[in-house]
Short mmCIF file of C-alpha atoms in Angstrom, two decimals:
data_model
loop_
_atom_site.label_atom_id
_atom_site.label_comp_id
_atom_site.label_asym_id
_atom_site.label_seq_id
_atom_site.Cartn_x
_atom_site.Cartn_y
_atom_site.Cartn_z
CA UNK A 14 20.83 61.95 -208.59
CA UNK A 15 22.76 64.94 -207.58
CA UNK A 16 24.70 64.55 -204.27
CA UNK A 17 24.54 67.24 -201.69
CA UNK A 18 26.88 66.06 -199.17
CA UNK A 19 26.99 67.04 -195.34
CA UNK A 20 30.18 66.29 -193.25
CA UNK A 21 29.37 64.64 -189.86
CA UNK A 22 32.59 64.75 -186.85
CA UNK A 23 31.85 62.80 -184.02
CA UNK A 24 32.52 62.79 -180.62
CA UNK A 25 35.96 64.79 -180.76
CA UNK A 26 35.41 66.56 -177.83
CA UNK A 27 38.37 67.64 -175.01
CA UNK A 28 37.14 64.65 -172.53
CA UNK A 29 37.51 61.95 -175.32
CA UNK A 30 40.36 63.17 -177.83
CA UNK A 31 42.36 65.93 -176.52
CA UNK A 32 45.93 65.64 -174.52
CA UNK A 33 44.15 66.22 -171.39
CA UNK A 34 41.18 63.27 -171.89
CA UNK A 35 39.64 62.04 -168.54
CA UNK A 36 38.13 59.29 -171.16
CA UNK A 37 40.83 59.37 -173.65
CA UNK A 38 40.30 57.15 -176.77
CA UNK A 39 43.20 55.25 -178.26
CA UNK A 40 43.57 56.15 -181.38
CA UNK A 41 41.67 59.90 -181.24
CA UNK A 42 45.10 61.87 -181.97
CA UNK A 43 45.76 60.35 -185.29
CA UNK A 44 42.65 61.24 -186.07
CA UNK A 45 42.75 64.47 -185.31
CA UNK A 46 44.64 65.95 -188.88
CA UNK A 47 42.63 63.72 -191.33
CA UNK A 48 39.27 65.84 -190.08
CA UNK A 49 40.99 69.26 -189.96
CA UNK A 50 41.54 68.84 -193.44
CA UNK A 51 38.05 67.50 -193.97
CA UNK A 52 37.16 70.69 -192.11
CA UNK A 53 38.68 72.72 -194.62
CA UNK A 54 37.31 71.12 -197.37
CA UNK A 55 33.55 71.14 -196.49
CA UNK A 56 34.86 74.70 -195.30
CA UNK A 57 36.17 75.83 -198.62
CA UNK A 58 33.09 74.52 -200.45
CA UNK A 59 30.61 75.95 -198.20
CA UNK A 60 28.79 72.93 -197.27
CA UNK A 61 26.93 71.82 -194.29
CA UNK A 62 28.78 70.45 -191.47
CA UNK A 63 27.80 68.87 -188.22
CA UNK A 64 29.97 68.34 -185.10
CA UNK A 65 28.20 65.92 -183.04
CA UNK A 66 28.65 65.90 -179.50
CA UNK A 67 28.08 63.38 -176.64
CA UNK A 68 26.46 65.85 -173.72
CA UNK A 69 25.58 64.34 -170.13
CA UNK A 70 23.53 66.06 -167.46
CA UNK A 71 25.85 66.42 -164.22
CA UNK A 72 23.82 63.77 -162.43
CA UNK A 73 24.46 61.05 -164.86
CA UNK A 74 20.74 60.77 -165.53
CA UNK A 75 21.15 59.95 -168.97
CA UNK A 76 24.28 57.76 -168.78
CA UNK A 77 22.91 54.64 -170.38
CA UNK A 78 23.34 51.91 -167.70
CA UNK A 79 26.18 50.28 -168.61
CA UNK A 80 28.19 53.22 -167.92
CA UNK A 81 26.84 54.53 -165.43
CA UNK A 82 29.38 53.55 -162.47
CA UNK A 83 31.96 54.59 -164.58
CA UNK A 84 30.33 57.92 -165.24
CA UNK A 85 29.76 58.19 -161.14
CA UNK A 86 33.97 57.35 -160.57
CA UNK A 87 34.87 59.64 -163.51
CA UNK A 88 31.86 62.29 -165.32
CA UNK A 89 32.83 62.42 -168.75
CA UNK A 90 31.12 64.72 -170.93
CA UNK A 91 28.84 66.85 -168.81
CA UNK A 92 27.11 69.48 -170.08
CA UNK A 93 29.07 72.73 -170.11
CA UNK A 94 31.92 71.73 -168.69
CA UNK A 95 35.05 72.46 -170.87
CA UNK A 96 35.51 68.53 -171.05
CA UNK A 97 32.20 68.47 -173.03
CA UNK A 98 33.35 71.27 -175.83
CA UNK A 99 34.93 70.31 -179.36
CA UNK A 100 38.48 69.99 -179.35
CA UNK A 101 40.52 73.45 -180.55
CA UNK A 102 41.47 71.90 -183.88
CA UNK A 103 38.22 71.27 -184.50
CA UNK A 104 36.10 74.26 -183.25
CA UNK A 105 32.88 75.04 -184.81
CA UNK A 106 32.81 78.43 -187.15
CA UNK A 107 29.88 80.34 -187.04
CA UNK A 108 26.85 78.52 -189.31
CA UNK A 109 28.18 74.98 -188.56
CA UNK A 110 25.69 72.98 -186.89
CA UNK A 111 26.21 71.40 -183.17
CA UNK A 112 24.21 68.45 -182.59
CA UNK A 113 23.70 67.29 -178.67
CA UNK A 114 23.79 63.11 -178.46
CA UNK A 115 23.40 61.05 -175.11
CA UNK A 116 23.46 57.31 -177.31
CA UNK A 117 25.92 56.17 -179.66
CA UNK A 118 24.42 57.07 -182.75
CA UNK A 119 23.87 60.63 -183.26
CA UNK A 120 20.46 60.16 -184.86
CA UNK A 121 18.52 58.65 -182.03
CA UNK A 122 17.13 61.73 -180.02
CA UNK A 123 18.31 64.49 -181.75
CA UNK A 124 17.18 66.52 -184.48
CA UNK A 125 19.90 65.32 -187.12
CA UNK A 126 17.71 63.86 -189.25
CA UNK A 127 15.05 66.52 -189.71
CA UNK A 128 18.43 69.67 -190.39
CA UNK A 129 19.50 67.13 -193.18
CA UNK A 130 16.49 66.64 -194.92
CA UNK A 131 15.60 70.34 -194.60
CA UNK A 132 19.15 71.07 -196.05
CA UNK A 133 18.62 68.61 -198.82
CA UNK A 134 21.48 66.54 -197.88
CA UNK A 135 21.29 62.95 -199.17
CA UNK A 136 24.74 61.35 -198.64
CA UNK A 137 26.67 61.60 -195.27
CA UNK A 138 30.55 61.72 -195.00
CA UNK A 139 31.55 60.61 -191.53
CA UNK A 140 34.57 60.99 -189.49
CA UNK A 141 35.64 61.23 -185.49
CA UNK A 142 35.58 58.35 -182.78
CA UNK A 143 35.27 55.99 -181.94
CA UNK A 144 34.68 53.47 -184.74
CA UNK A 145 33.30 50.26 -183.58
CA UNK A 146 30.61 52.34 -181.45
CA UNK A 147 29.34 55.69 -181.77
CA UNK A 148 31.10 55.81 -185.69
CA UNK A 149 29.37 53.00 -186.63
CA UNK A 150 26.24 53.34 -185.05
CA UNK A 151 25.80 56.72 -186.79
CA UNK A 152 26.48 54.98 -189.89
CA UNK A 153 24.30 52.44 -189.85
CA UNK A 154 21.32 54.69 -188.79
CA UNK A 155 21.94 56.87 -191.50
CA UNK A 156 22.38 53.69 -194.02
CA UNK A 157 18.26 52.95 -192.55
CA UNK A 158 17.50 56.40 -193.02
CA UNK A 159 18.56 56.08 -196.82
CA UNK A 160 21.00 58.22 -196.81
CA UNK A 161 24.47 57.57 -199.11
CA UNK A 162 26.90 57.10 -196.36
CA UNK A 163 30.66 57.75 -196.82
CA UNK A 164 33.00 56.77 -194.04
CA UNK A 165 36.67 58.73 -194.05
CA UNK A 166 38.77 55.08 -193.02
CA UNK A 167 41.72 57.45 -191.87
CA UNK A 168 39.59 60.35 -190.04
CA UNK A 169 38.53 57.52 -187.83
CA UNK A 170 39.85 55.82 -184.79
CA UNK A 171 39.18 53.00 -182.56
CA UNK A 172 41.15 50.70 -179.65
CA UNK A 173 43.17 49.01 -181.75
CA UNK A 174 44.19 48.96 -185.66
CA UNK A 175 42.13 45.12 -185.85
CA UNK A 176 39.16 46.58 -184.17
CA UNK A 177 38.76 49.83 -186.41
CA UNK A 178 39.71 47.32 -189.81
CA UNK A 179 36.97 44.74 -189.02
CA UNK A 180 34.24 47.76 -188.18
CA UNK A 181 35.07 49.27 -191.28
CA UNK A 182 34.92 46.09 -193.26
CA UNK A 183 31.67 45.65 -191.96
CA UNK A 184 30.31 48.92 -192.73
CA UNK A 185 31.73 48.78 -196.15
CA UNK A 186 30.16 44.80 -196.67
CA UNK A 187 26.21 47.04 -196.11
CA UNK A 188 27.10 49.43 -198.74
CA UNK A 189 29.05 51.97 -196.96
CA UNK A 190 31.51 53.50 -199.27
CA UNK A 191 34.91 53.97 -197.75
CA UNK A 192 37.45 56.60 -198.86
CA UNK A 193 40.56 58.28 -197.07
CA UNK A 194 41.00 62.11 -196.67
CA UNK A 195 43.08 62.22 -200.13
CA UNK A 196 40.31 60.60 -202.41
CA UNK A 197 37.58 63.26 -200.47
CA UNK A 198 38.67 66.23 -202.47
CA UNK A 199 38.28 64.69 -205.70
CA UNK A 200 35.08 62.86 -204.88
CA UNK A 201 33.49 66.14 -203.93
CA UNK A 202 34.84 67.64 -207.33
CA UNK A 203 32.89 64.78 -209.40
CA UNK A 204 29.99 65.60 -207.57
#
C-alpha cells in the first residue's frame, strides 16, 4: 500500500509552549526545533499538514470538568485571544489546515477525520505536547481509526523525561511506530 502521509502538531500554541505560557508545559521548548524541521519537511514535499489547536470559549463552557477551576483562576486557550494562536516558529502557511479541539484527542469533535480521508491520507506522523495526554490520545484515536500512526519521540514533550519514555513505550507496544526527526526524512524518501 502506498503511504500518503499527513503531519499532525499539537497543541503548540503561545499559552502552552511559548516564553510567555500562562499554562506552560515542561518540556514544550525542546520541542519546539524537532517540529520546525518537520515543518520544513512536510513543507518541502508539499504534503498535508495539520496544526491542531486546543480553543476554549471565554466562559469556560467547554472546559471539561476537571479543569474547570483552573480554567476560572487562569483562562488558558480562549478563543481569539493571542494565547490561543500557534506559536511564531510554528505559524501556519497558507493551505495548511487548522483544526479547533476542546478534548485531548484532536479527533473527537472535529472534522480531522473526514479532511484525512478526503485527502487520502492513511498514516499519521505526530508531534507537539504534551505526550502522556493530548499526544497520546490523538494517537490512539487515530490507531482505532486505522490509520498508520508515526510518533516523532524527539518532537514531543511531556513533565518529565520518565513520563514522556513510558507514554511512548506504550504507544509503540499497540503498534505505533516511533522515529526521531533525523530518520523522518529518509522514511518519507522510501515512501
Amino acid at each position: 500500500m502506498t503511504q500518503k502521509p499527513a503531519l499532525l502538531i499539537i497543541d503548540m500554541q503561545n499559552d502552552f509552549a511559548s516564553t510567555h505560557a500562562v499554562n506552560p508545559v515542561v518540556g514544550a521548548q525542546a520541542v519546539i526545533t524537532p517540529l520546525t524541521h518537520l515543518l520544513s519537511l512536510f513543507r518541502e514535499k508539499r504534503l498535508p499538514i495539520f496544526h491542531i489547536v486546543r480553543i476554549h470559549e471565554p466562559d469556560g463552557s467547554d472546559v471539561e470538568w476537571f479543569r474547570a477551576e483552573k480554567f476560572k483562576s487562569t483562562p488558558f486557550a480562549v478563543r481569539g485571544s493571542h494565547g490561543a494562536a500557534v506559536i511564531d516558529e510554528l505559524t501556519p502557511l497558507p493551505g495548511e489546515h487548522l483544526i479547533e479541539k476542546v478534548r485531548m484527542s484532536a479527533f473527537i469533535g472535529t472534522t480531522l477525520d473526514l479532511m484525512l480521508r478526503t485527502l487520502g491520507v492513511n498514516t499519521v506522523v505526530v508531534g507537539g505536547i504534551q505526550t502522556p495526554n493530548c499526544v497520546r490520545t490523538t494517537v490512539f484515536d487515530a490507531m482505532a481509526y486505522n490509520y498508520e500512526t508515526i510518533l516523532v519521540g524527539d518532537a514531543t514533550g511531556a513533565q518529565t523525561k520518565e513520563i514522556h519514555e513510558a507514554n511512548v513505550l506504550d504507544m509503540k507496544n499497540i503498534g505505533v511506530k516511533i522515529l526521531n526527526t533525523a530518520n523522518i526524512a529518509p522514511w518519507l524518501d522510501s515512501r
